[in-house]
Coordinates of C-alpha atoms in Angstrom, one line a residue:
M1 CA 0.1 0.1 0.0
Q2 CA 3.0 2.4 0.2
L3 CA 2.8 3.3 -3.4
R4 CA -0.7 4.5 -2.9
Q5 CA -0.2 6.2 0.2
N6 CA 2.8 8.2 -1.3
N7 CA 0.7 9.2 -4.3
I8 CA -2.2 10.4 -2.1
R9 CA 0.2 12.6 -0.3
Q10 CA 1.5 14.0 -3.7
L11 CA -2.0 14.5 -5.0
S12 CA -2.7 17.0 -2.3
E13 CA 0.6 18.6 -2.3
R14 CA 1.5 19.3 -5.9
E15 CA -0.1 21.2 -8.7
F16 CA -0.6 19.4 -12.0
D17 CA -0.9 20.3 -15.6
V18 CA -3.8 17.9 -16.1
L19 CA -6.0 16.0 -13.7
V20 CA -7.6 12.9 -15.4
V21 CA -10.8 11.7 -13.6
G22 CA -11.5 8.0 -14.4
G23 CA -9.2 5.1 -14.8
G24 CA -10.9 3.0 -17.5
I25 CA -9.4 2.5 -21.0
N26 CA -9.9 6.2 -22.0
G27 CA -8.4 7.7 -18.7
A28 CA -5.6 5.3 -18.6
S29 CA -4.5 5.8 -22.2
A30 CA -4.9 9.6 -21.9
A31 CA -2.7 9.6 -18.7
A32 CA -0.1 7.4 -20.3
A33 CA 0.1 9.5 -23.4
L34 CA 0.3 12.8 -21.6
S35 CA 2.8 11.7 -19.0
G36 CA 4.9 9.9 -21.5
K37 CA 5.3 13.2 -23.4
G38 CA 6.3 15.1 -20.3
V39 CA 3.1 16.6 -19.0
K40 CA 2.5 16.7 -15.3
V41 CA -0.5 14.3 -14.7
A42 CA -2.6 13.2 -12.0
L43 CA -5.1 10.3 -12.4
I44 CA -7.8 9.2 -10.0
D45 CA -10.6 6.7 -10.0
R46 CA -13.4 6.4 -7.5
G47 CA -13.0 2.6 -7.6
D48 CA -10.2 0.5 -8.9
F49 CA -8.6 1.1 -12.3
A50 CA -10.7 -0.6 -15.1
G51 CA -13.4 -1.3 -12.4
S52 CA -16.3 -0.8 -14.6
T53 CA -16.9 -1.0 -18.5
S54 CA -13.2 -1.7 -19.2
M55 CA -13.3 -5.1 -17.2
H56 CA -16.7 -6.3 -18.9
S57 CA -15.6 -6.5 -22.5
S58 CA -15.5 -9.5 -24.9
N59 CA -11.7 -9.2 -25.0
L60 CA -12.1 -8.6 -28.7
V61 CA -10.0 -6.0 -30.5
W62 CA -11.9 -5.6 -33.8
G63 CA -12.3 -3.3 -36.6
G64 CA -16.1 -3.1 -36.3
I65 CA -17.1 -5.5 -39.0
K66 CA -20.9 -4.9 -37.7
Y67 CA -20.7 -1.2 -38.9
M68 CA -20.3 -2.4 -42.4
E69 CA -24.0 -3.0 -42.5
S70 CA -24.7 0.7 -41.7
R71 CA -22.0 1.7 -44.2
D72 CA -20.0 3.6 -41.8
F73 CA -16.9 2.9 -43.7
A74 CA -14.8 5.6 -42.3
L75 CA -15.2 4.3 -38.9
V76 CA -14.4 0.8 -40.0
R77 CA -11.3 2.0 -41.7
K78 CA -10.2 4.0 -38.5
L79 CA -11.0 0.9 -36.1
C80 CA -9.2 -1.6 -38.5
K81 CA -6.1 0.7 -38.6
S82 CA -6.3 0.9 -34.8
R83 CA -6.6 -2.9 -34.5
N84 CA -3.6 -3.4 -36.8
H85 CA -1.6 -0.8 -34.9
L86 CA -2.3 -2.6 -31.6
I87 CA -1.3 -6.0 -33.0
K88 CA 2.0 -4.5 -34.2
S89 CA 2.6 -2.7 -30.9
Y90 CA 1.5 -5.5 -28.5
P91 CA 2.5 -8.7 -30.3
S92 CA 2.5 -10.8 -27.1
T93 CA -1.0 -9.5 -26.0
V94 CA -3.1 -8.4 -29.1
Q95 CA -3.1 -11.3 -31.4
E96 CA -5.0 -12.2 -34.6
I97 CA -7.8 -14.7 -34.2
R98 CA -10.2 -16.3 -36.7
F99 CA -14.0 -15.9 -36.5
L100 CA -16.3 -18.5 -37.9
T101 CA -19.7 -17.1 -38.6
T102 CA -22.7 -19.4 -39.5
I103 CA -25.7 -18.2 -41.3
T104 CA -29.1 -19.7 -41.1
R105 CA -31.9 -20.0 -43.6
G106 CA -34.2 -16.9 -43.4
F107 CA -31.4 -14.5 -42.3
R108 CA -31.7 -11.0 -44.0
Y109 CA -28.5 -11.6 -46.0
H110 CA -27.2 -14.5 -48.1
P111 CA -23.9 -15.9 -46.8
L112 CA -22.2 -15.2 -50.1
Y113 CA -23.1 -11.5 -49.6
L114 CA -21.8 -11.5 -46.3
W115 CA -18.6 -13.3 -47.4
A116 CA -18.1 -10.5 -50.1
G117 CA -18.6 -8.0 -47.2
A118 CA -15.8 -9.8 -45.3
W119 CA -13.6 -9.4 -48.3
L120 CA -14.3 -5.6 -48.3
Y121 CA -13.6 -5.6 -44.6
W122 CA -10.3 -7.2 -45.2
F123 CA -9.4 -4.6 -47.9
I124 CA -10.5 -1.8 -45.8
G125 CA -8.2 -3.1 -43.0
N126 CA -5.1 -3.0 -45.6
A127 CA -5.3 -6.8 -46.0
F128 CA -3.5 -7.0 -42.8
T129 CA -4.9 -10.3 -41.7
R130 CA -5.5 -13.6 -43.3
I131 CA -8.0 -13.7 -46.1
P132 CA -11.7 -14.6 -45.6
Q133 CA -13.0 -18.0 -46.7
F134 CA -16.6 -19.1 -47.6
L135 CA -17.7 -22.2 -45.9
S136 CA -20.6 -24.6 -46.8
P137 CA -22.6 -26.2 -44.1
K138 CA -20.5 -29.4 -44.6
R139 CA -17.3 -27.5 -44.2
I140 CA -18.6 -25.7 -41.1
K141 CA -19.3 -29.1 -39.5
E142 CA -15.9 -30.4 -40.5
E143 CA -14.2 -27.3 -39.0
E144 CA -16.3 -27.1 -35.8
A145 CA -18.3 -30.3 -35.1
I146 CA -20.0 -28.6 -32.1
I147 CA -21.9 -26.1 -34.3
N148 CA -25.5 -27.2 -35.0
I149 CA -25.9 -26.9 -38.9
D150 CA -29.6 -27.7 -39.0
G151 CA -31.1 -24.8 -41.1
A152 CA -27.6 -23.4 -41.9
V153 CA -27.1 -22.3 -45.5
G154 CA -23.4 -21.5 -45.2
G155 CA -21.0 -19.3 -43.4
F156 CA -17.6 -17.5 -43.7
E157 CA -14.4 -17.2 -41.8
Y158 CA -12.4 -14.0 -41.3
S159 CA -9.9 -12.5 -38.9
D160 CA -9.9 -9.9 -36.2
A161 CA -7.9 -9.7 -33.1
Y162 CA -8.2 -10.9 -29.5
L163 CA -6.8 -9.6 -26.2
H164 CA -4.9 -12.6 -25.0
D165 CA -4.9 -11.5 -21.3
N166 CA -7.5 -9.9 -19.2
D167 CA -9.0 -6.6 -20.5
A168 CA -8.7 -4.9 -17.1
R169 CA -4.9 -6.0 -17.1
F170 CA -4.3 -4.4 -20.4
V171 CA -5.9 -1.1 -19.1
F172 CA -3.9 -1.3 -15.8
N173 CA -0.6 -1.6 -17.9
F174 CA -1.4 1.9 -19.2
V175 CA -1.8 3.1 -15.7
R176 CA 1.6 1.4 -14.8
S177 CA 3.2 3.1 -17.7
S178 CA 1.8 6.5 -16.7
L179 CA 3.4 6.0 -13.2
D180 CA 6.7 5.0 -14.8
F181 CA 6.5 8.3 -16.8
G182 CA 6.0 10.3 -13.6
A183 CA 2.3 10.6 -13.2
V184 CA 0.7 10.4 -9.8
A185 CA -2.3 8.0 -9.9
A186 CA -4.4 6.6 -7.1
N187 CA -7.5 4.3 -7.0
Y188 CA -10.4 4.7 -4.6
V189 CA -10.2 8.4 -4.8
E190 CA -13.6 9.9 -5.6
S191 CA -14.0 13.3 -7.2
L192 CA -16.8 15.3 -5.4
G193 CA -16.8 18.0 -8.1
A194 CA -14.6 20.8 -9.2
Q195 CA -14.6 24.5 -9.8
R196 CA -12.4 27.1 -11.5
E197 CA -10.3 29.3 -9.0
Q198 CA -7.8 31.8 -10.3
H199 CA -7.5 30.1 -13.6
R200 CA -7.0 26.6 -12.1
W201 CA -9.3 23.7 -11.5
V202 CA -9.7 22.8 -7.8
T203 CA -11.2 19.3 -7.4
Q204 CA -12.4 18.3 -4.1
V205 CA -11.9 14.5 -3.6
R206 CA -12.4 11.8 -1.0
D207 CA -10.1 8.9 -0.2
R208 CA -12.6 6.2 0.0
M209 CA -10.3 4.0 2.0
S210 CA -9.7 6.5 4.9
G211 CA -12.5 8.8 4.5
E212 CA -10.1 11.9 4.2
T213 CA -11.0 14.7 1.9
F214 CA -8.5 17.1 0.1
A215 CA -8.2 19.1 -3.0
I216 CA -6.2 18.5 -6.3
R217 CA -5.1 21.5 -8.4
S218 CA -4.6 21.4 -12.2
R219 CA -4.6 23.6 -15.1
V220 CA -6.8 21.3 -17.2
M221 CA -9.4 18.8 -16.4
V222 CA -10.1 15.6 -18.4
N223 CA -13.3 13.9 -17.5
A224 CA -12.8 10.3 -18.5
A225 CA -15.3 8.8 -16.0
G226 CA -16.7 6.4 -18.6
P227 CA -20.5 5.9 -18.0
W228 CA -20.4 8.5 -15.2
V229 CA -19.0 11.4 -17.5
D230 CA -22.4 13.2 -17.5
Q231 CA -22.7 12.8 -13.6
H232 CA -19.2 14.4 -13.2
N233 CA -19.9 17.1 -15.5
N234 CA -23.1 18.0 -13.5
L235 CA -20.9 18.1 -10.4
S236 CA -18.5 20.5 -12.0
G237 CA -21.1 22.6 -13.8
Q238 CA -20.1 21.7 -17.3
K239 CA -22.6 21.7 -20.2
T240 CA -21.6 19.6 -23.2
D241 CA -22.6 19.0 -26.8
Y242 CA -22.8 15.2 -26.1
Q243 CA -24.4 12.9 -23.6
H244 CA -24.4 9.1 -23.0
V245 CA -27.1 6.5 -23.6
F246 CA -26.4 3.1 -22.2
S247 CA -26.6 -0.5 -23.5
K248 CA -26.1 -3.3 -21.0
G249 CA -24.3 -6.3 -22.0
I250 CA -23.5 -9.6 -20.2
H251 CA -21.2 -12.6 -20.8
L252 CA -21.2 -16.0 -19.3
I253 CA -18.1 -17.9 -18.4
V254 CA -18.6 -21.6 -18.7
P255 CA -16.4 -24.7 -19.1
R256 CA -14.5 -24.8 -22.3
L257 CA -16.8 -25.8 -25.1
T258 CA -14.3 -26.1 -28.0
A259 CA -10.5 -26.3 -28.2
S260 CA -10.1 -25.0 -31.6
G261 CA -8.9 -21.6 -30.6
R262 CA -11.2 -19.6 -32.9
V263 CA -14.2 -17.4 -32.1
L264 CA -17.7 -18.9 -33.2
A265 CA -20.0 -16.2 -34.2
F266 CA -23.7 -16.3 -34.8
F267 CA -26.6 -14.0 -35.1
A268 CA -28.8 -14.3 -32.0
D269 CA -32.5 -14.2 -32.0
D270 CA -32.5 -10.4 -31.7
G271 CA -30.3 -10.1 -34.8
R272 CA -27.2 -9.1 -33.0
L273 CA -23.8 -10.8 -33.4
F274 CA -23.4 -13.5 -30.6
F275 CA -20.0 -14.9 -29.8
V276 CA -18.4 -18.1 -28.4
I277 CA -14.9 -16.8 -27.3
P278 CA -12.0 -18.9 -26.2
M279 CA -10.6 -18.2 -22.7
G280 CA -8.0 -20.9 -21.9
T281 CA -9.9 -23.8 -20.2
R282 CA -13.0 -21.6 -20.3
T283 CA -15.4 -20.3 -22.8
C284 CA -16.9 -16.8 -22.7
V285 CA -20.4 -16.5 -24.3
G286 CA -22.4 -13.5 -25.1
T287 CA -23.5 -10.8 -25.4
T288 CA -26.9 -9.1 -24.7
D289 CA -27.7 -5.6 -25.7
T290 CA -30.4 -3.9 -23.5
R291 CA -31.2 -0.3 -23.2
V292 CA -30.8 0.9 -19.6
E293 CA -31.2 4.4 -18.0
K294 CA -28.4 4.2 -15.6
P295 CA -24.8 2.7 -15.7
E296 CA -25.4 0.8 -12.4
V297 CA -26.5 -2.7 -13.7
G298 CA -26.5 -6.4 -12.7
V299 CA -27.1 -9.7 -14.3
T300 CA -30.8 -10.8 -14.4
D301 CA -32.4 -14.2 -14.9
D302 CA -33.8 -13.0 -18.3
D303 CA -30.1 -12.1 -19.2
V304 CA -29.0 -15.5 -18.4
A305 CA -31.9 -17.3 -20.0
F306 CA -31.3 -15.3 -23.3
V307 CA -27.6 -16.3 -23.5
L308 CA -28.2 -19.8 -22.5
D309 CA -31.1 -20.3 -24.9
N310 CA -29.2 -18.8 -27.8
I311 CA -26.0 -20.9 -27.3
N312 CA -28.0 -24.1 -26.7
K313 CA -29.8 -23.5 -30.0
R314 CA -26.7 -23.0 -31.9
L315 CA -24.4 -25.7 -30.6
N316 CA -24.7 -29.5 -30.4
L317 CA -23.7 -30.1 -26.8
D318 CA -23.8 -33.4 -25.0
K319 CA -26.0 -31.7 -22.4
P320 CA -27.6 -28.2 -22.8
L321 CA -25.7 -25.5 -20.7
Q322 CA -27.7 -24.7 -17.5
T323 CA -27.3 -21.9 -14.9
S324 CA -25.3 -24.4 -12.7
D325 CA -22.6 -24.5 -15.5
I326 CA -21.9 -20.8 -15.1
I327 CA -18.5 -20.1 -13.5
A328 CA -18.5 -16.4 -13.6
T329 CA -20.5 -13.4 -15.3
R330 CA -19.3 -10.3 -16.8
C331 CA -21.9 -7.4 -16.8
G332 CA -21.5 -3.8 -17.8
V333 CA -22.8 -0.9 -19.8
R334 CA -21.6 0.3 -23.2
P335 CA -21.5 4.2 -23.0
L336 CA -22.8 5.4 -26.3
A337 CA -22.1 9.0 -27.4
V338 CA -25.0 11.0 -28.8
K339 CA -25.5 14.7 -29.5
A340 CA -27.3 16.2 -26.4
S341 CA -29.8 17.9 -28.8
S342 CA -30.8 14.5 -30.2
G343 CA -32.4 13.5 -26.9
G344 CA -31.1 9.9 -27.3
D345 CA -34.0 9.0 -29.5
R346 CA -32.1 7.3 -32.2
D347 CA -32.3 3.5 -32.3
F348 CA -29.4 2.6 -29.8
L349 CA -28.8 -0.8 -31.5
Q350 CA -27.6 1.3 -34.5
L351 CA -25.3 3.6 -32.4
S352 CA -21.5 2.9 -32.8
R353 CA -18.9 2.9 -30.0
K354 CA -16.9 5.8 -31.5
H355 CA -15.6 8.2 -29.1
A356 CA -16.2 11.9 -29.1
V357 CA -14.1 14.6 -27.2
D358 CA -16.1 17.5 -26.0
I359 CA -14.1 20.6 -25.3
D360 CA -14.7 23.8 -23.3
A361 CA -11.6 25.9 -24.2
E362 CA -12.5 28.7 -22.0
S363 CA -12.5 26.6 -18.7
R364 CA -9.9 24.2 -20.2
H365 CA -12.1 21.1 -19.7
L366 CA -12.3 18.0 -21.8
S367 CA -14.9 15.2 -21.6
I368 CA -14.4 11.9 -23.3
F369 CA -17.7 10.3 -24.5
G370 CA -18.0 6.7 -25.8
G371 CA -15.1 4.8 -27.0
K372 CA -13.8 1.2 -26.9
L373 CA -10.7 -0.6 -26.3
T374 CA -9.7 -0.9 -30.0
D375 CA -9.5 2.8 -30.2
C376 CA -7.3 3.5 -27.1
L377 CA -4.2 4.7 -28.9
N378 CA -6.1 7.3 -30.8
V379 CA -7.8 8.6 -27.6
G380 CA -4.4 9.0 -26.1
E381 CA -3.0 10.9 -29.0
E382 CA -6.1 13.0 -29.4
I383 CA -6.1 14.1 -25.8
V384 CA -2.4 15.2 -26.0
E385 CA -3.3 17.3 -29.1
E386 CA -6.2 19.0 -27.5
V387 CA -4.5 19.6 -24.2
S388 CA -1.7 21.3 -26.2
K389 CA -4.1 23.6 -27.9
L390 CA -5.2 24.7 -24.4
G391 CA -1.8 26.0 -23.7
V392 CA -0.1 23.1 -21.9
D393 CA 3.5 22.7 -23.1
I394 CA 4.3 19.2 -24.3
P395 CA 8.0 18.7 -23.7
F396 CA 8.5 15.4 -25.7
P397 CA 5.8 15.5 -28.4
D398 CA 7.4 12.6 -30.5
F399 CA 8.0 10.2 -27.7
R400 CA 6.3 6.8 -28.2
W401 CA 4.3 6.1 -25.1
Y402 CA 2.9 2.8 -25.9
G403 CA 3.9 -0.7 -27.0
E404 CA 5.9 -3.7 -25.8
P405 CA 9.7 -3.2 -25.1
D406 CA 11.8 -3.8 -28.3
K407 CA 12.9 -7.3 -29.4
A408 CA 16.4 -6.9 -27.8
V409 CA 14.9 -6.7 -24.4
R410 CA 12.5 -9.5 -24.9
E411 CA 15.4 -11.7 -26.2
A412 CA 17.4 -10.8 -23.1
F413 CA 14.6 -12.0 -20.9
M414 CA 14.1 -15.2 -22.7
Q415 CA 17.6 -16.1 -22.7
Q416 CA 17.8 -15.8 -19.0
A417 CA 14.6 -17.8 -18.7
R418 CA 16.1 -20.5 -20.9
L419 CA 19.4 -20.6 -18.9
M420 CA 17.3 -21.2 -15.7
D421 CA 15.0 -23.6 -17.4
L422 CA 12.0 -21.5 -16.3
D423 CA 9.6 -23.3 -18.6
A424 CA 10.2 -26.4 -16.9
M425 CA 8.2 -25.0 -14.0
T426 CA 5.1 -24.6 -16.2
S427 CA 2.3 -26.8 -15.2
A428 CA 1.2 -29.5 -17.6
E429 CA -2.3 -28.0 -17.9
A430 CA -1.1 -24.5 -18.8
S431 CA -2.1 -22.8 -22.0
E432 CA 1.4 -21.3 -22.7
P433 CA 5.0 -21.5 -21.3
L434 CA 5.7 -19.7 -18.2
S435 CA 8.2 -17.4 -19.8
D436 CA 5.7 -16.2 -22.4
R437 CA 3.1 -15.5 -19.8
L438 CA 5.5 -13.5 -17.6
W439 CA 6.8 -11.5 -20.5
R440 CA 3.3 -10.7 -21.7
R441 CA 2.0 -9.4 -18.5
Y442 CA 5.1 -7.6 -17.1
G443 CA 7.5 -6.9 -19.9
A444 CA 10.9 -5.8 -18.9
Q445 CA 9.8 -5.9 -15.2
A446 CA 9.6 -9.7 -15.5
M447 CA 13.4 -9.6 -15.1
E448 CA 12.9 -8.9 -11.5
M449 CA 10.8 -12.3 -11.0
L450 CA 13.6 -14.2 -12.6
E451 CA 16.0 -12.8 -10.0
D452 CA 13.5 -13.4 -7.2
I453 CA 13.3 -17.2 -8.3
R454 CA 17.1 -17.6 -8.6
Q455 CA 17.5 -16.2 -5.1
D456 CA 14.7 -18.2 -3.5
P457 CA 13.2 -21.1 -5.6
R458 CA 10.1 -20.9 -3.3
Q459 CA 9.2 -17.6 -5.2
G460 CA 8.3 -19.7 -8.3
D461 CA 5.7 -21.8 -6.4
V462 CA 2.0 -21.3 -7.2
L463 CA 0.4 -19.8 -4.1
I464 CA -3.4 -19.8 -4.6
A465 CA -4.6 -23.3 -5.6
G466 CA -6.1 -23.5 -9.0
T467 CA -4.1 -20.6 -10.5
E468 CA -0.9 -20.1 -12.2
Y469 CA 0.1 -17.2 -10.1
L470 CA 3.6 -17.4 -8.6
R471 CA 4.6 -16.2 -5.2
C472 CA 6.9 -13.7 -6.8
E473 CA 4.1 -12.3 -8.8
L474 CA 2.2 -11.3 -5.6
R475 CA 5.3 -9.6 -4.3
H476 CA 5.6 -7.8 -7.6
A477 CA 1.9 -6.7 -7.4
R478 CA 2.4 -5.4 -3.9
R479 CA 5.3 -3.2 -5.0
R480 CA 4.1 -1.9 -8.3
E481 CA 0.3 -2.6 -8.9
M482 CA -1.5 -0.6 -6.2
I483 CA -3.6 -3.5 -5.0
T484 CA -5.9 -1.9 -2.4
R485 CA -8.6 -4.6 -2.0
L486 CA -8.4 -8.3 -2.6
E487 CA -10.8 -8.1 -5.5
D488 CA -8.4 -5.7 -7.3
F489 CA -6.0 -8.6 -7.5
L490 CA -8.3 -11.5 -8.1
R491 CA -10.5 -9.8 -10.7
R492 CA -8.5 -7.1 -12.4
R493 CA -4.7 -7.4 -12.2
S494 CA -5.5 -11.2 -12.8
K495 CA -8.5 -13.0 -14.1
I496 CA -8.6 -15.5 -11.3
S497 CA -12.2 -14.8 -10.2
L498 CA -13.4 -15.1 -13.8
V499 CA -12.0 -18.7 -14.4
V500 CA -11.9 -20.2 -10.8
P501 CA -15.2 -20.8 -9.0
E502 CA -15.7 -18.3 -6.1
D503 CA -16.1 -21.0 -3.5
T504 CA -12.8 -22.6 -4.6
I505 CA -11.0 -19.2 -4.2
R506 CA -12.6 -18.7 -0.7
H507 CA -11.4 -22.0 0.6
S508 CA -7.9 -21.9 -1.0
P509 CA -5.2 -22.6 1.7
G510 CA -2.9 -20.1 0.0
L511 CA -5.4 -17.2 0.1
V512 CA -4.2 -16.2 3.6
E513 CA -0.6 -16.1 2.6
A514 CA -1.6 -14.2 -0.6
C515 CA -3.3 -11.5 1.6
E516 CA -0.1 -11.4 3.9
I517 CA 2.1 -10.7 0.9
L518 CA -0.3 -8.2 -0.7
F519 CA -1.3 -6.3 2.4
G520 CA 1.0 -6.9 5.3
D521 CA -0.3 -5.7 8.6
T522 CA -3.8 -5.1 7.1
A523 CA -4.1 -8.6 5.6
R524 CA -6.7 -9.9 8.0
E525 CA -8.9 -6.9 7.4
R526 CA -8.7 -7.1 3.6
L527 CA -9.4 -10.8 3.7
D528 CA -12.5 -10.4 6.0
E529 CA -13.7 -7.6 3.7
Y530 CA -13.5 -10.1 0.8
L531 CA -15.0 -13.0 2.6
A532 CA -17.9 -10.8 3.9
E533 CA -19.2 -10.0 0.3
E534 CA -22.1 -12.1 -0.5
P535 CA -21.2 -14.6 -3.4
D536 CA -23.2 -14.3 -6.6
P537 CA -26.3 -16.6 -6.1
L538 CA -25.9 -17.8 -9.8
L539 CA -22.4 -19.1 -8.9
E540 CA -23.1 -21.0 -5.7
A541 CA -23.0 -24.5 -7.2
L542 CA -21.6 -26.0 -10.3
S543 CA -23.1 -28.8 -12.3
P544 CA -21.3 -32.1 -11.9
E545 CA -19.9 -31.7 -15.4
A546 CA -18.5 -28.1 -14.7
E547 CA -17.2 -29.4 -11.4
N548 CA -15.4 -32.2 -13.1
D549 CA -13.9 -29.9 -15.7
N550 CA -12.7 -27.5 -12.9
P551 CA -8.9 -27.1 -13.3
A552 CA -8.8 -25.9 -9.7
H553 CA -8.6 -29.7 -8.8
S554 CA -5.2 -29.7 -10.3
E555 CA -2.2 -27.9 -8.9
K556 CA -2.4 -25.1 -11.4
L557 CA -4.9 -23.6 -13.6
R558 CA -4.6 -22.8 -17.3
W559 CA -5.9 -19.3 -18.0

């Protein structure tokens, strides 16, 4: 907790060029871009970083093929270029993946028409990925025996990209980069509203862990509060040209349905794209699209029934999926940007996820509406440009603030890993060698873990049963990842609570030691806080099939 406590002190003592409110993908990328280019940045979030929409995605990094139908080709072009740029910049994390889409009789378009559209999508994306293929029903069955081809008239396969690790982890790495660049960031710091005083923003905030209040001073304010952008603008007296409407989406995490490593795509009963997405030894199924009035949402029985009904219709399973097969859920809102003058009357199913930056130049205030993970690098660069226009000096405008370390650094890490035979420590059930996983998650910082293991082989032990997490990773998390509550680690810095049943986590013998490593003297308090939270009633009991497939019965979990 020392990192957070030091940053809390600096937030109250220093004056910043820019305060970013909100640590989701928009705020994290904006903070990383600004700080990397030399701007004095503060970043706060009223919960944990990536604690809302940014941890409930499909983990897909795609160019927006669905916007082809609305002929929004300019947006598709922009998103495809962003996808390609992410693949090149984060080759260990953002990787090409094939999508197999099945079309049934009576659908509004013939599969050959959609296949032609996939070719246009490929060309718009600079032919960066593998070429599309048309598939007959017979070929679909050969490729994916699990697909129910009754009524199918064909399909097609095309490429987009997939975020190999957890979405919240990807977001946090931008936060960590901003800290490395000199930004001052803290989670669980809530903005109570801001006002202009003597050409500065004075933002009153509350430390939600201690209850203490203090002020943060900055020349510019960036409101990146995600679904709560409108709410924060009301607190600060800001009028904007945009506002949000909300679409709720859920995903269900179930035992692995297919080992092919591709995404299965269908059109659900409501006409929307519906996915079966690989997640190691698990499968992520969804999504829904429900208009809601507020960003505070939860999974309902109707949501679950919709997803289960759609997936059971489209797959030939030995036994239909039931509620008892659900290991975890994801549930969040898509904040969709609309002109305030429109009143939000446009069909929200036709709204895109493109972002909009609303600027009040007189008060030096920016609000980021909408957006999605695929567009994060564009958001960062755009915020830098707009902040510069507001009079803030950008000392290092050409600095590249994103991307993995270069190949020489990676090869140095891999050589050390080979010399100490690190991959021999990988569990037999793991989805990838240990060296690849450590590099993907920590980059150059993974060197520290190799040294920890060399000095003390126990640091290479898995600590929490049913996971691949090593003791040295928890030590690293305590030093560098601002773990404030146990859920921060289990759900966002890792994806343990997405792939391991909650009851298994709660009864893991290593959970107590994990808390002691992460929290020191406050370990008991943090553990009691976690155990006091009510389990999701949907997840209280697994079916026998899900329980038998539960990798938590082995020493390590592949995820």
